[in-house]
Structures are given as structure tokens and as C-alpha cells.
PDB file of C-alpha atoms in Angstrom:
ATOM      1  CA  MET A   1       5.753 -14.366  21.184  1.00 52.00           C
ATOM      2  CA  LYS A   2       5.436 -17.785  22.249  1.00 54.00           C
ATOM      3  CA  ALA A   3       7.585 -20.327  19.752  1.00 57.00           C
ATOM      4  CA  SER A   4       3.812 -22.432  20.194  1.00 56.00           C
ATOM      5  CA  HIS A   5       2.294 -18.700  18.279  1.00 59.00           C
ATOM      6  CA  VAL A   6       5.057 -18.871  15.760  1.00 63.00           C
ATOM      7  CA  ARG A   7       4.897 -22.012  14.861  1.00 68.00           C
ATOM      8  CA  LYS A   8       0.449 -21.982  14.063  1.00 69.00           C
ATOM      9  CA  LEU A   9       1.412 -18.342  12.472  1.00 77.00           C
ATOM     10  CA  ILE A  10       4.044 -19.807   9.414  1.00 78.00           C
ATOM     11  CA  LYS A  11       1.772 -21.897   8.380  1.00 80.00           C
ATOM     12  CA  PRO A  12       1.265 -20.794   5.264  1.00 88.00           C
ATOM     13  CA  ILE A  13      -1.902 -19.022   3.807  1.00 89.00           C
ATOM     14  CA  GLU A  14      -2.740 -20.423  -0.080  1.00 91.00           C
ATOM     15  CA  SER A  15      -2.835 -17.421  -2.814  1.00 92.00           C
ATOM     16  CA  ALA A  16      -6.499 -16.878  -3.911  1.00 89.00           C
ATOM     17  CA  TYR A  17      -6.180 -13.897  -6.526  1.00 93.00           C
ATOM     18  CA  SER A  18      -4.615 -13.249  -9.235  1.00 95.00           C
ATOM     19  CA  GLU A  19      -5.171 -11.265 -12.587  1.00 95.00           C
ATOM     20  CA  MET A  20      -3.368 -12.340 -16.679  1.00 93.00           C
ATOM     21  CA  PHE A  21      -0.307  -9.877 -16.402  1.00 95.00           C
ATOM     22  CA  SER A  22       1.963  -8.467 -18.942  1.00 95.00           C
ATOM     23  CA  GLY A  23       4.608  -7.003 -18.641  1.00 97.00           C
ATOM     24  CA  GLN A  24       7.297  -8.136 -16.212  1.00 97.00           C
ATOM     25  CA  VAL A  25       8.250  -8.648 -12.662  1.00 98.00           C
ATOM     26  CA  TYR A  26      11.090  -9.171 -10.220  1.00 98.00           C
ATOM     27  CA  ARG A  27      11.762 -10.326  -7.173  1.00 98.00           C
ATOM     28  CA  VAL A  28      13.109  -8.229  -5.019  1.00 98.00           C
ATOM     29  CA  GLY A  29      14.280  -9.365  -1.446  1.00 98.00           C
ATOM     30  CA  LYS A  30      10.982 -11.379   0.503  1.00 98.00           C
ATOM     31  CA  GLY A  31       9.147  -8.563  -1.852  1.00 98.00           C
ATOM     32  CA  ALA A  32       8.207  -8.661  -5.678  1.00 98.00           C
ATOM     33  CA  VAL A  33       8.363  -5.702  -8.287  1.00 98.00           C
ATOM     34  CA  SER A  34       5.940  -6.165 -11.683  1.00 98.00           C
ATOM     35  CA  VAL A  35       6.758  -3.280 -14.714  1.00 98.00           C
ATOM     36  CA  ARG A  36       3.566  -3.330 -16.650  1.00 97.00           C
ATOM     37  CA  ASN A  37       3.993  -4.048 -20.857  1.00 96.00           C
ATOM     38  CA  HIS A  38       2.523  -0.382 -22.557  1.00 93.00           C
ATOM     39  CA  SER A  39       1.594   0.121 -25.674  1.00 90.00           C
ATOM     40  CA  GLY A  40       2.114   3.576 -26.173  1.00 87.00           C
ATOM     41  CA  LYS A  41       5.786   6.266 -26.317  1.00 93.00           C
ATOM     42  CA  ALA A  42       6.190   6.219 -21.680  1.00 96.00           C
ATOM     43  CA  GLU A  43       5.182   9.690 -20.955  1.00 96.00           C
ATOM     44  CA  GLN A  44       4.830   9.002 -17.429  1.00 97.00           C
ATOM     45  CA  THR A  45       5.742   6.564 -14.355  1.00 98.00           C
ATOM     46  CA  VAL A  46       3.186   5.503 -12.182  1.00 98.00           C
ATOM     47  CA  VAL A  47       4.613   3.529  -9.184  1.00 98.00           C
ATOM     48  CA  GLY A  48       1.857   1.089  -7.507  1.00 98.00           C
ATOM     49  CA  VAL A  49       2.466   0.777  -3.207  1.00 99.00           C
ATOM     50  CA  HIS A  50      -0.545  -1.488  -1.759  1.00 98.00           C
ATOM     51  CA  GLY A  51      -1.960  -1.588   1.234  1.00 98.00           C
ATOM     52  CA  PHE A  52      -2.284  -3.574   4.357  1.00 97.00           C
ATOM     53  CA  LEU A  53      -4.400  -7.313   3.012  1.00 95.00           C
ATOM     54  CA  GLU A  54      -4.306  -5.537  -0.752  1.00 97.00           C
ATOM     55  CA  ASN A  55      -2.278  -6.044  -3.766  1.00 97.00           C
ATOM     56  CA  HIS A  56      -1.007  -4.348  -6.876  1.00 98.00           C
ATOM     57  CA  CYS A  57      -4.215  -5.368  -8.445  1.00 97.00           C
ATOM     58  CA  TYR A  58      -5.618  -1.719  -6.472  1.00 98.00           C
ATOM     59  CA  PHE A  59      -3.882   0.788  -9.192  1.00 98.00           C
ATOM     60  CA  THR A  60      -3.905  -1.371 -12.382  1.00 97.00           C
ATOM     61  CA  GLN A  61      -7.401   0.417 -13.924  1.00 96.00           C
ATOM     62  CA  ALA A  62      -6.860   3.808 -13.037  1.00 97.00           C
ATOM     63  CA  TYR A  63      -3.521   3.484 -14.416  1.00 97.00           C
ATOM     64  CA  GLU A  64      -4.318   2.284 -17.118  1.00 95.00           C
ATOM     65  CA  ALA A  65      -3.556   5.044 -20.341  1.00 95.00           C
ATOM     66  CA  PRO A  66      -1.352   2.955 -22.975  1.00 95.00           C
ATOM     67  CA  THR A  67       1.576   6.495 -22.195  1.00 96.00           C
ATOM     68  CA  THR A  68       1.689   5.106 -18.383  1.00 97.00           C
ATOM     69  CA  GLU A  69       4.323   3.148 -17.416  1.00 98.00           C
ATOM     70  CA  LEU A  70       3.215   1.093 -14.460  1.00 98.00           C
ATOM     71  CA  ILE A  71       6.051   0.209 -12.199  1.00 98.00           C
ATOM     72  CA  LEU A  72       3.985  -1.631  -9.217  1.00 98.00           C
ATOM     73  CA  LEU A  73       5.156  -3.046  -5.596  1.00 98.00           C
ATOM     74  CA  THR A  74       4.314  -6.053  -4.143  1.00 98.00           C
ATOM     75  CA  CYS A  75       5.295  -6.034  -0.213  1.00 98.00           C
ATOM     76  CA  SER A  76       7.409  -8.471   1.303  1.00 98.00           C
ATOM     77  CA  ASN A  77       5.607 -11.904   2.015  1.00 98.00           C
ATOM     78  CA  TYR A  78       3.093 -11.109  -0.065  1.00 98.00           C
ATOM     79  CA  HIS A  79       1.387 -13.472  -2.237  1.00 97.00           C
ATOM     80  CA  ILE A  80       2.203 -11.435  -6.385  1.00 97.00           C
ATOM     81  CA  PRO A  81      -1.579 -11.622  -8.248  1.00 97.00           C
ATOM     82  CA  VAL A  82      -0.427 -12.414 -10.897  1.00 95.00           C
ATOM     83  CA  ASN A  83      -0.336 -15.121 -14.025  1.00 90.00           C
ATOM     84  CA  GLY A  84       1.486 -16.094 -16.549  1.00 86.00           C
ATOM     85  CA  VAL A  85       4.970 -14.212 -15.321  1.00 92.00           C
ATOM     86  CA  THR A  86       7.869 -16.205 -14.338  1.00 93.00           C
ATOM     87  CA  PRO A  87       9.337 -13.889 -11.873  1.00 96.00           C
ATOM     88  CA  GLU A  88      13.198 -13.029 -12.657  1.00 97.00           C
ATOM     89  CA  VAL A  89      15.683 -12.145  -9.759  1.00 97.00           C
ATOM     90  CA  PRO A  90      17.356  -8.720 -11.218  1.00 98.00           C
ATOM     91  CA  GLY A  91      20.505  -7.616 -11.072  1.00 98.00           C
ATOM     92  CA  TRP A  92      20.655  -4.892 -10.090  1.00 98.00           C
ATOM     93  CA  GLU A  93      19.569  -6.650  -6.763  1.00 98.00           C
ATOM     94  CA  LEU A  94      20.457  -4.950  -3.618  1.00 98.00           C
ATOM     95  CA  PRO A  95      20.428  -7.425   0.130  1.00 98.00           C
ATOM     96  CA  ILE A  96      18.110  -5.401   2.553  1.00 98.00           C
ATOM     97  CA  LYS A  97      18.363  -5.381   6.758  1.00 97.00           C
ATOM     98  CA  GLN A  98      15.344  -4.475   7.822  1.00 98.00           C
ATOM     99  CA  LEU A  99      12.665  -6.650   9.302  1.00 97.00           C
ATOM    100  CA  GLU A 100      10.566  -8.373   6.588  1.00 97.00           C
ATOM    101  CA  GLY A 101       7.470  -7.528   7.124  1.00 97.00           C
ATOM    102  CA  THR A 102       7.323  -4.664   8.632  1.00 98.00           C
ATOM    103  CA  ILE A 103       7.538  -0.893   6.963  1.00 98.00           C
ATOM    104  CA  GLU A 104      11.334  -0.392   6.550  1.00 98.00           C
ATOM    105  CA  TYR A 105      11.541  -3.101   4.826  1.00 98.00           C
ATOM    106  CA  ASP A 106       9.215  -2.728   1.649  1.00 98.00           C
ATOM    107  CA  ALA A 107      11.082   0.647   1.694  1.00 98.00           C
ATOM    108  CA  CYS A 108      13.365  -0.417   0.538  1.00 98.00           C
ATOM    109  CA  ILE A 109      12.375  -2.610  -1.830  1.00 98.00           C
ATOM    110  CA  LEU A 110      10.305   0.859  -2.802  1.00 98.00           C
ATOM    111  CA  ASN A 111      14.049   2.743  -3.242  1.00 98.00           C
ATOM    112  CA  GLN A 112      15.660   0.203  -4.902  1.00 98.00           C
ATOM    113  CA  ALA A 113      12.560  -0.119  -7.834  1.00 98.00           C
ATOM    114  CA  LEU A 114      13.034   3.603  -8.216  1.00 98.00           C
ATOM    115  CA  SER A 115      16.556   4.662  -8.696  1.00 98.00           C
ATOM    116  CA  ASN A 116      16.339   1.196 -11.461  1.00 98.00           C
ATOM    117  CA  LEU A 117      13.797   1.268 -13.188  1.00 98.00           C
ATOM    118  CA  PRO A 118      11.737   3.909 -14.465  1.00 98.00           C
ATOM    119  CA  THR A 119      12.061   5.242 -18.640  1.00 97.00           C
ATOM    120  CA  THR A 120      10.498   9.210 -17.607  1.00 97.00           C
ATOM    121  CA  ASP A 121      11.813  11.533 -15.627  1.00 95.00           C
ATOM    122  CA  ASN A 122       7.642  12.164 -14.827  1.00 96.00           C
ATOM    123  CA  ILE A 123       6.844  10.471 -12.367  1.00 98.00           C
ATOM    124  CA  ARG A 124       4.252   9.571  -9.736  1.00 98.00           C
ATOM    125  CA  VAL A 125       5.043   7.626  -6.273  1.00 98.00           C
ATOM    126  CA  HIS A 126       0.972   6.363  -5.789  1.00 98.00           C
ATOM    127  CA  GLY A 127       0.668   4.127  -2.506  1.00 98.00           C
ATOM    128  CA  HIS A 128      -2.517   3.549  -0.685  1.00 98.00           C
ATOM    129  CA  SER A 129      -3.601   3.335   3.397  1.00 98.00           C
ATOM    130  CA  ARG A 130      -0.106   1.093   4.611  1.00 98.00           C
ATOM    131  CA  GLY A 131       1.294   2.075   1.178  1.00 98.00           C
ATOM    132  CA  GLY A 132       1.757   5.815   2.521  1.00 98.00           C
ATOM    133  CA  ALA A 133       3.709   5.195   4.937  1.00 98.00           C
ATOM    134  CA  VAL A 134       6.404   3.329   3.181  1.00 98.00           C
ATOM    135  CA  ILE A 135       6.110   5.608   0.995  1.00 98.00           C
ATOM    136  CA  LEU A 136       6.952   7.572   3.557  1.00 98.00           C
ATOM    137  CA  GLU A 137       9.840   5.920   5.161  1.00 98.00           C
ATOM    138  CA  ALA A 138      11.156   5.483   1.537  1.00 98.00           C
ATOM    139  CA  ILE A 139      11.659   9.140   1.533  1.00 98.00           C
ATOM    140  CA  LYS A 140      13.624   8.779   4.796  1.00 98.00           C
ATOM    141  CA  GLN A 141      15.578   6.412   3.872  1.00 98.00           C
ATOM    142  CA  TRP A 142      16.534   8.223   0.893  1.00 98.00           C
ATOM    143  CA  PRO A 143      15.410  11.885   0.235  1.00 97.00           C
ATOM    144  CA  ALA A 144      17.999  12.643  -2.760  1.00 97.00           C
ATOM    145  CA  LEU A 145      15.804   9.761  -4.952  1.00 98.00           C
ATOM    146  CA  TYR A 146      12.483  12.231  -4.092  1.00 97.00           C
ATOM    147  CA  GLU A 147      14.170  15.209  -5.070  1.00 95.00           C
ATOM    148  CA  ASP A 148      12.030  15.456  -8.632  1.00 95.00           C
ATOM    149  CA  VAL A 149       8.832  12.782  -8.063  1.00 97.00           C
ATOM    150  CA  GLU A 150       5.202  13.385  -6.948  1.00 97.00           C
ATOM    151  CA  VAL A 151       3.679  11.464  -3.732  1.00 97.00           C
ATOM    152  CA  VAL A 152       0.221  10.954  -3.938  1.00 98.00           C
ATOM    153  CA  LEU A 153      -0.276   9.488   0.371  1.00 98.00           C
ATOM    154  CA  GLU A 154      -4.279   7.952  -0.558  1.00 98.00           C
ATOM    155  CA  ALA A 155      -6.074   7.467   2.451  1.00 98.00           C
ATOM    156  CA  PRO A 156      -2.519   7.408   4.530  1.00 98.00           C
ATOM    157  CA  VAL A 157      -1.130   6.145   7.115  1.00 98.00           C
ATOM    158  CA  LEU A 158       0.733   8.894   8.899  1.00 98.00           C
ATOM    159  CA  PRO A 159       3.046   9.747  11.879  1.00 98.00           C
ATOM    160  CA  GLN A 160       1.387  10.283  14.428  1.00 98.00           C
ATOM    161  CA  GLY A 161      -1.822   8.944  12.854  1.00 98.00           C
ATOM    162  CA  LYS A 162      -4.351   6.613  14.506  1.00 97.00           C
ATOM    163  CA  LEU A 163      -6.249   3.289  12.920  1.00 95.00           C
ATOM    164  CA  HIS A 164     -10.705   4.320  13.831  1.00 94.00           C
ATOM    165  CA  ALA A 165     -11.918   3.181  16.512  1.00 92.00           C
ATOM    166  CA  LEU A 166     -13.807  -0.092  15.846  1.00 87.00           C
ATOM    167  CA  VAL A 167     -11.163  -1.358  14.589  1.00 87.00           C
ATOM    168  CA  THR A 168      -8.714  -0.680  17.794  1.00 87.00           C
ATOM    169  CA  THR A 169     -11.810  -2.420  20.008  1.00 84.00           C
ATOM    170  CA  LEU A 170     -11.299  -5.656  17.359  1.00 78.00           C
ATOM    171  CA  LEU A 171      -7.605  -5.972  17.793  1.00 80.00           C
ATOM    172  CA  GLU A 172      -7.256  -5.135  21.554  1.00 78.00           C
ATOM    173  CA  PRO A 173      -8.874  -9.188  22.370  1.00 74.00           C
ATOM    174  CA  VAL A 174      -6.774 -10.569  20.405  1.00 73.00           C
ATOM    175  CA  SER A 175      -4.064 -12.450  20.985  1.00 73.00           C
ATOM    176  CA  HIS A 176      -0.493 -13.574  18.796  1.00 66.00           C
ATOM    177  CA  GLY A 177      -2.473 -17.200  18.091  1.00 68.00           C
ATOM    178  CA  MET A 178      -6.637 -16.550  17.394  1.00 73.00           C
ATOM    179  CA  TRP A 179      -5.059 -14.773  14.457  1.00 69.00           C
ATOM    180  CA  PRO A 180      -4.894 -18.803  12.281  1.00 70.00           C
ATOM    181  CA  TRP A 181      -8.688 -18.662  14.207  1.00 70.00           C
ATOM    182  CA  LEU A 182      -9.778 -14.737  13.716  1.00 72.00           C
ATOM    183  CA  ILE A 183      -8.117 -15.218   9.752  1.00 69.00           C
ATOM    184  CA  ARG A 184     -10.563 -18.253   8.909  1.00 66.00           C
ATOM    185  CA  LEU A 185     -13.435 -17.057  10.989  1.00 67.00           C
ATOM    186  CA  ILE A 186     -13.422 -13.824   8.664  1.00 65.00           C
ATOM    187  CA  ASN A 187     -12.487 -16.161   5.446  1.00 62.00           C
ATOM    188  CA  SER A 188     -15.451 -17.942   6.134  1.00 63.00           C
ATOM    189  CA  ALA A 189     -18.037 -15.738   6.909  1.00 61.00           C
ATOM    190  CA  PRO A 190     -19.754 -13.751   3.723  1.00 60.00           C
ATOM    191  CA  SER A 191     -17.908 -10.281   3.257  1.00 58.00           C
ATOM    192  CA  SER A 192     -21.855  -8.335   3.258  1.00 57.00           C
ATOM    193  CA  ALA A 193     -21.398  -9.662   7.836  1.00 51.00           C
ATOM    194  CA  TYR A 194     -18.819  -6.891   8.243  1.00 54.00           C
ATOM    195  CA  GLY A 195     -17.419  -5.458   4.320  1.00 62.00           C
ATOM    196  CA  GLN A 196     -20.575  -2.718   4.914  1.00 68.00           C
ATOM    197  CA  THR A 197     -19.347  -1.290   7.751  1.00 73.00           C
ATOM    198  CA  PHE A 198     -15.883  -1.213   7.199  1.00 84.00           C
ATOM    199  CA  PHE A 199     -15.715  -1.520   2.449  1.00 88.00           C
ATOM    200  CA  GLY A 200     -18.134   1.273   2.701  1.00 89.00           C
ATOM    201  CA  LYS A 201     -20.877   1.000  -0.708  1.00 90.00           C
ATOM    202  CA  MET A 202     -19.439  -1.401  -2.420  1.00 90.00           C
ATOM    203  CA  ASN A 203     -19.127  -1.899  -6.108  1.00 92.00           C
ATOM    204  CA  PRO A 204     -18.371  -4.824  -8.878  1.00 93.00           C
ATOM    205  CA  ARG A 205     -13.877  -3.273  -8.208  1.00 95.00           C
ATOM    206  CA  LYS A 206     -14.122  -3.701  -5.183  1.00 93.00           C
ATOM    207  CA  LYS A 207     -15.812  -6.636  -4.112  1.00 90.00           C
ATOM    208  CA  GLN A 208     -13.656  -7.958  -6.714  1.00 92.00           C
ATOM    209  CA  LEU A 209     -10.443  -6.894  -4.868  1.00 93.00           C
ATOM    210  CA  LEU A 210     -11.388  -7.004  -1.202  1.00 90.00           C
ATOM    211  CA  SER A 211     -13.876  -9.679  -0.862  1.00 85.00           C
ATOM    212  CA  LYS A 212      -9.900 -11.716  -0.934  1.00 82.00           C
ATOM    213  CA  LEU A 213      -8.170  -9.746   1.977  1.00 84.00           C
ATOM    214  CA  PHE A 214      -6.554 -11.667   4.187  1.00 84.00           C
ATOM    215  CA  SER A 215      -5.681 -14.450   1.318  1.00 90.00           C
ATOM    216  CA  ALA A 216      -3.023 -10.773   0.343  1.00 95.00           C
ATOM    217  CA  THR A 217       0.111 -12.427   2.684  1.00 96.00           C
ATOM    218  CA  LYS A 218       1.970 -16.163   2.660  1.00 95.00           C
ATOM    219  CA  ASP A 219       1.087 -16.225   5.858  1.00 91.00           C
ATOM    220  CA  HIS A 220       0.079 -15.444   9.530  1.00 86.00           C
ATOM    221  CA  LEU A 221       2.213 -13.442  10.619  1.00 88.00           C
ATOM    222  CA  THR A 222       2.667 -11.427   8.378  1.00 93.00           C
ATOM    223  CA  ILE A 223      -0.652  -9.909   9.354  1.00 90.00           C
ATOM    224  CA  VAL A 224       0.832 -10.302  12.691  1.00 87.00           C
ATOM    225  CA  ARG A 225       3.447  -8.152  12.454  1.00 91.00           C
ATOM    226  CA  ASN A 226       2.057  -5.502   9.416  1.00 94.00           C
ATOM    227  CA  ILE A 227      -0.299  -4.651  11.649  1.00 92.00           C
ATOM    228  CA  GLU A 228       1.531  -4.042  15.026  1.00 90.00           C
ATOM    229  CA  ASN A 229       4.589  -2.376  13.456  1.00 96.00           C
ATOM    230  CA  ILE A 230       1.534   0.162  11.277  1.00 96.00           C
ATOM    231  CA  MET A 231       0.324   0.976  14.710  1.00 95.00           C
ATOM    232  CA  ASP A 232       4.207   1.060  16.414  1.00 96.00           C
ATOM    233  CA  TRP A 233       5.947   3.883  13.660  1.00 98.00           C
ATOM    234  CA  MET A 234       2.348   5.812  13.758  1.00 98.00           C
ATOM    235  CA  ALA A 235       3.245   6.251  17.087  1.00 98.00           C
ATOM    236  CA  ARG A 236       6.907   7.286  16.929  1.00 98.00           C
ATOM    237  CA  THR A 237       7.157   8.844  13.559  1.00 98.00           C
ATOM    238  CA  ASP A 238       7.589  12.165  14.059  1.00 96.00           C
ATOM    239  CA  THR A 239       5.724  14.575  11.290  1.00 97.00           C
ATOM    240  CA  GLY A 240       9.428  16.192  10.366  1.00 96.00           C
ATOM    241  CA  ILE A 241       9.751  13.131   7.579  1.00 96.00           C
ATOM    242  CA  TYR A 242       7.373  15.754   5.312  1.00 97.00           C
ATOM    243  CA  ASN A 243      10.005  18.013   4.930  1.00 95.00           C
ATOM    244  CA  ASP A 244      11.603  15.217   2.237  1.00 94.00           C
ATOM    245  CA  VAL A 245       8.128  15.583   0.549  1.00 95.00           C
ATOM    246  CA  ARG A 246       8.823  18.269  -2.065  1.00 91.00           C
ATOM    247  CA  GLN A 247       5.443  18.225  -4.265  1.00 93.00           C
ATOM    248  CA  GLY A 248       2.375  16.303  -4.428  1.00 95.00           C
ATOM    249  CA  THR A 249      -0.698  15.297  -2.776  1.00 97.00           C
ATOM    250  CA  PHE A 250      -2.910  13.816   0.752  1.00 98.00           C
ATOM    251  CA  LEU A 251      -6.243  11.900  -0.030  1.00 98.00           C
ATOM    252  CA  ILE A 252      -8.835  11.698   2.462  1.00 98.00           C
ATOM    253  CA  PRO A 253     -11.680   9.739   2.243  1.00 98.00           C
ATOM    254  CA  ALA A 254     -15.273  11.218   2.674  1.00 97.00           C
ATOM    255  CA  VAL A 255     -15.460   8.670   5.669  1.00 96.00           C
ATOM    256  CA  ASP A 256     -13.313   6.664   6.803  1.00 96.00           C
ATOM    257  CA  ARG A 257     -13.401   3.307   9.140  1.00 94.00           C
ATOM    258  CA  ILE A 258     -10.543   1.701   9.294  1.00 94.00           C
ATOM    259  CA  LEU A 259      -8.145   4.838   9.569  1.00 97.00           C
ATOM    260  CA  ASP A 260      -8.453   7.365  12.301  1.00 98.00           C
ATOM    261  CA  ARG A 261      -9.579  10.655   9.839  1.00 98.00           C
ATOM    262  CA  SER A 262      -8.957  13.304  12.073  1.00 98.00           C
ATOM    263  CA  SER A 263      -5.371  12.510  13.424  1.00 98.00           C
ATOM    264  CA  MET A 264      -4.465  11.628   9.432  1.00 97.00           C
ATOM    265  CA  LEU A 265      -6.148  14.803   8.658  1.00 98.00           C
ATOM    266  CA  ALA A 266      -4.287  16.078  11.378  1.00 98.00           C
ATOM    267  CA  SER A 267      -0.817  15.222   9.814  1.00 98.00           C
ATOM    268  CA  ALA A 268      -1.224  15.799   6.817  1.00 98.00           C
ATOM    269  CA  ARG A 269      -1.520  19.255   7.505  1.00 97.00           C
ATOM    270  CA  GLN A 270       2.047  19.421   9.608  1.00 96.00           C
ATOM    271  CA  SER A 271       3.028  19.019   5.447  1.00 95.00           C
ATOM    272  CA  PRO A 272       4.992  21.825   4.368  1.00 87.00           C
ATOM    273  CA  THR A 273       2.316  23.916   2.025  1.00 78.00           C
ATOM    274  CA  THR A 274       3.850  22.555  -1.578  1.00 85.00           C
ATOM    275  CA  MET A 275       1.693  19.174  -0.683  1.00 94.00           C
ATOM    276  CA  ARG A 276      -2.144  19.844  -1.421  1.00 95.00           C
ATOM    277  CA  ILE A 277      -4.705  18.054   1.576  1.00 97.00           C
ATOM    278  CA  VAL A 278      -8.182  16.705  -1.147  1.00 97.00           C
ATOM    279  CA  GLU A 279     -10.878  16.189   0.959  1.00 97.00           C
ATOM    280  CA  THR A 280     -12.816  13.897  -1.265  1.00 97.00           C
ATOM    281  CA  GLU A 281     -16.187  12.964  -0.823  1.00 97.00           C
ATOM    282  CA  ALA A 282     -15.140   9.321  -1.301  1.00 96.00           C
ATOM    283  CA  PRO A 283     -18.069   7.139   1.092  1.00 95.00           C
ATOM    284  CA  SER A 284     -14.161   5.013   2.490  1.00 96.00           C
ATOM    285  CA  HIS A 285     -10.416   4.323   3.184  1.00 97.00           C
ATOM    286  CA  PHE A 286     -10.262   2.805   0.107  1.00 97.00           C
ATOM    287  CA  ILE A 287     -11.065   6.874  -2.381  1.00 98.00           C
ATOM    288  CA  THR A 288      -9.689   4.464  -6.050  1.00 98.00           C
ATOM    289  CA  LEU A 289     -11.924   1.807  -6.196  1.00 97.00           C
ATOM    290  CA  ASP A 290     -14.882   4.038  -5.319  1.00 97.00           C
ATOM    291  CA  SER A 291     -13.896   6.281  -8.005  1.00 97.00           C
ATOM    292  CA  ARG A 292     -11.768   7.019 -10.075  1.00 96.00           C
ATOM    293  CA  GLU A 293     -12.732  10.764 -10.458  1.00 97.00           C
ATOM    294  CA  TRP A 294     -10.171  11.525  -7.550  1.00 97.00           C
ATOM    295  CA  VAL A 295      -7.014  10.980  -8.857  1.00 96.00           C
ATOM    296  CA  PRO A 296      -5.414  14.212  -9.547  1.00 96.00           C
ATOM    297  CA  GLY A 297      -4.361  14.092 -13.543  1.00 94.00           C
ATOM    298  CA  PHE A 298      -0.787  13.990 -14.957  1.00 94.00           C
ATOM    299  CA  GLU A 299      -0.756  18.092 -15.005  1.00 88.00           C
ATOM    300  CA  THR A 300       0.895  17.954 -11.330  1.00 75.00           C
ATOM    301  CA  LEU A 301       3.593  16.096 -12.480  1.00 80.00           C
ATOM    302  CA  PRO A 302       6.323  18.002 -12.277  1.00 69.00           C
ATOM    303  CA  ALA A 303       7.687  17.992 -15.199  1.00 64.00           C
ATOM    304  CA  ALA A 304       5.012  19.194 -16.630  1.00 57.00           C
ATOM    305  CA  ALA A 305       4.589  21.738 -14.511  1.00 53.00           C
ATOM    306  CA  GLN A 306       8.041  23.131 -15.620  1.00 54.00           C
ATOM    307  CA  GLY A 307       6.406  22.899 -19.530  1.00 48.00           C
TER     308      GLY A 307
END
């Protein structure tokens, strides 16, 4: 990448979205992990891994039960979307050797969080879109850690998957130097100009979270690196990665204009039979935001099943 392009791409992007948060926030490498306070005795732990250009608020309303311990990742070089909490560096943080802004780096953040923070044995790791790939990569890095963990892969980036043709067509003519200009253009346009095409039918929560997408990262370089790494990871990762996934669910939307639905399904079907494939009626890539009805209940968790 040309030095002049890098200079343009590392110009900071101001944070544009945050919500009040009650809990602890830990800095881990170039990312963060937030642990929400819960008012009841924790019966299950959910670890949420957000998607490309999203933030951890994607999961907060889907897991509101007072008995749910909610642990939320902030991927590398993304803004932490919290008000009123000062992040701290935990004693268990380890250096990460992978390149920041990649699926591999964020998988290391996830593994550090999962090995140190849950206080229950009833654990679900839920990833949306790019977050699905982060989970699979994390399992590949440390399979034993996931032996008794349930995974939910929602509209996930998967091995041998593809971007939707519409997204590919838009990205093809964009050079590195054009990114800052393109993002300024997108941010100045009303989201209604492109929202319906990519995001499907809007509701208040979708509007709230998706209108600030291009302010989620700390710089434009992270956006470029995320996109290039997603495409590269899908192309070079074999479906054999599923062999270490013990139990869980693929949630597939009825309509997806971000990822290619047919290649997502074809990839999911290569997984062992312990993984359920649920073809939802969700009208967009953002299944949980369309309706919480498609988020599996906790009776699917390993401890509940054994009980």
C-alpha cells in the first residue's frame, strides 16, 4: 500500500455512538472486553462478538435477562461504545502477535476473554457476520477451550463463503486512496439512500445502530484491513475448521444483501451434524435486530441439555 494512502487512512475517525453501560471494561491489546453487571445470580454466560462496522450494542437488548452474564467484545481498533466507564488493563492480558484489524487478532481477544471472565459453566458465544469468523478462528486457535461451549453463528462470514454480488460490485472500483473520500460521501448521505437496499426493513433499534456504521472504527485503515482480511480468510479457510465445533446453531436470514446466502448455506452444510442450521424468515443480514424471536433459547446450552 502506498505511504500516501496509509497516511490518509490512519487519520482518526471520531466516535459517534455510545450507550450508558454498567459494568467493567477491560482493554485487551488494541480491542476491549466489557462485562455487564447483572442483578440476579448468573445462570448462563453469553459472549457477544460484533460484526464489521458494528459495536457490542448489537447484543445488549437480545440478552437482557438479569441472570445472564453478558460479556461483549470490542474488536481491534474499534471505538468502545460505552459511557461512564473507565477502561482498565486486566492482569490476565497477554500480548497478541497477530496483525491488528484481522479476524486472527480478534480471535486472540476472544480467547483471552473466554479463558478468564465467565463465572458460569453454561456458556454461549454468539457472533454476528464477521464475528462468526472470529469465533471459528478462535476455536481453531484453542479447540479445548470450546469443548463445552455452544456457538451461535448469525448470518456468519464462513469458510469458502462470498460477499453478496452487490457488495462486490461496489468494492471492485475502490482503491485504497478512495476510502476516506467514499466514507465521507456515505456519511453525508441520508441512510435512507442506501439503507433499505442493504439493511432491509428498518425499525427503531436498527436505525439507531446502523446509522453510525462508518464511525465504528478508529481509522479508515481498519475498514480496509477488515474487508481485505474477510475476503482473504473466506478464500483460504477450509471447511475442516468445523471439526472442532462441538455444538451450536447457524442462523441464516431469508434475505441477505451483505453476504452471499447460497455460499453461506453450502459452507454451513459441511459442518458436523451437531450444528443446527436454522433458515430464519429474517428479511436482512441483521437477524437479531429484525426480531429477537430467532435467537435460540438457553435450553440449547450444554448444561441445560445435560440437566
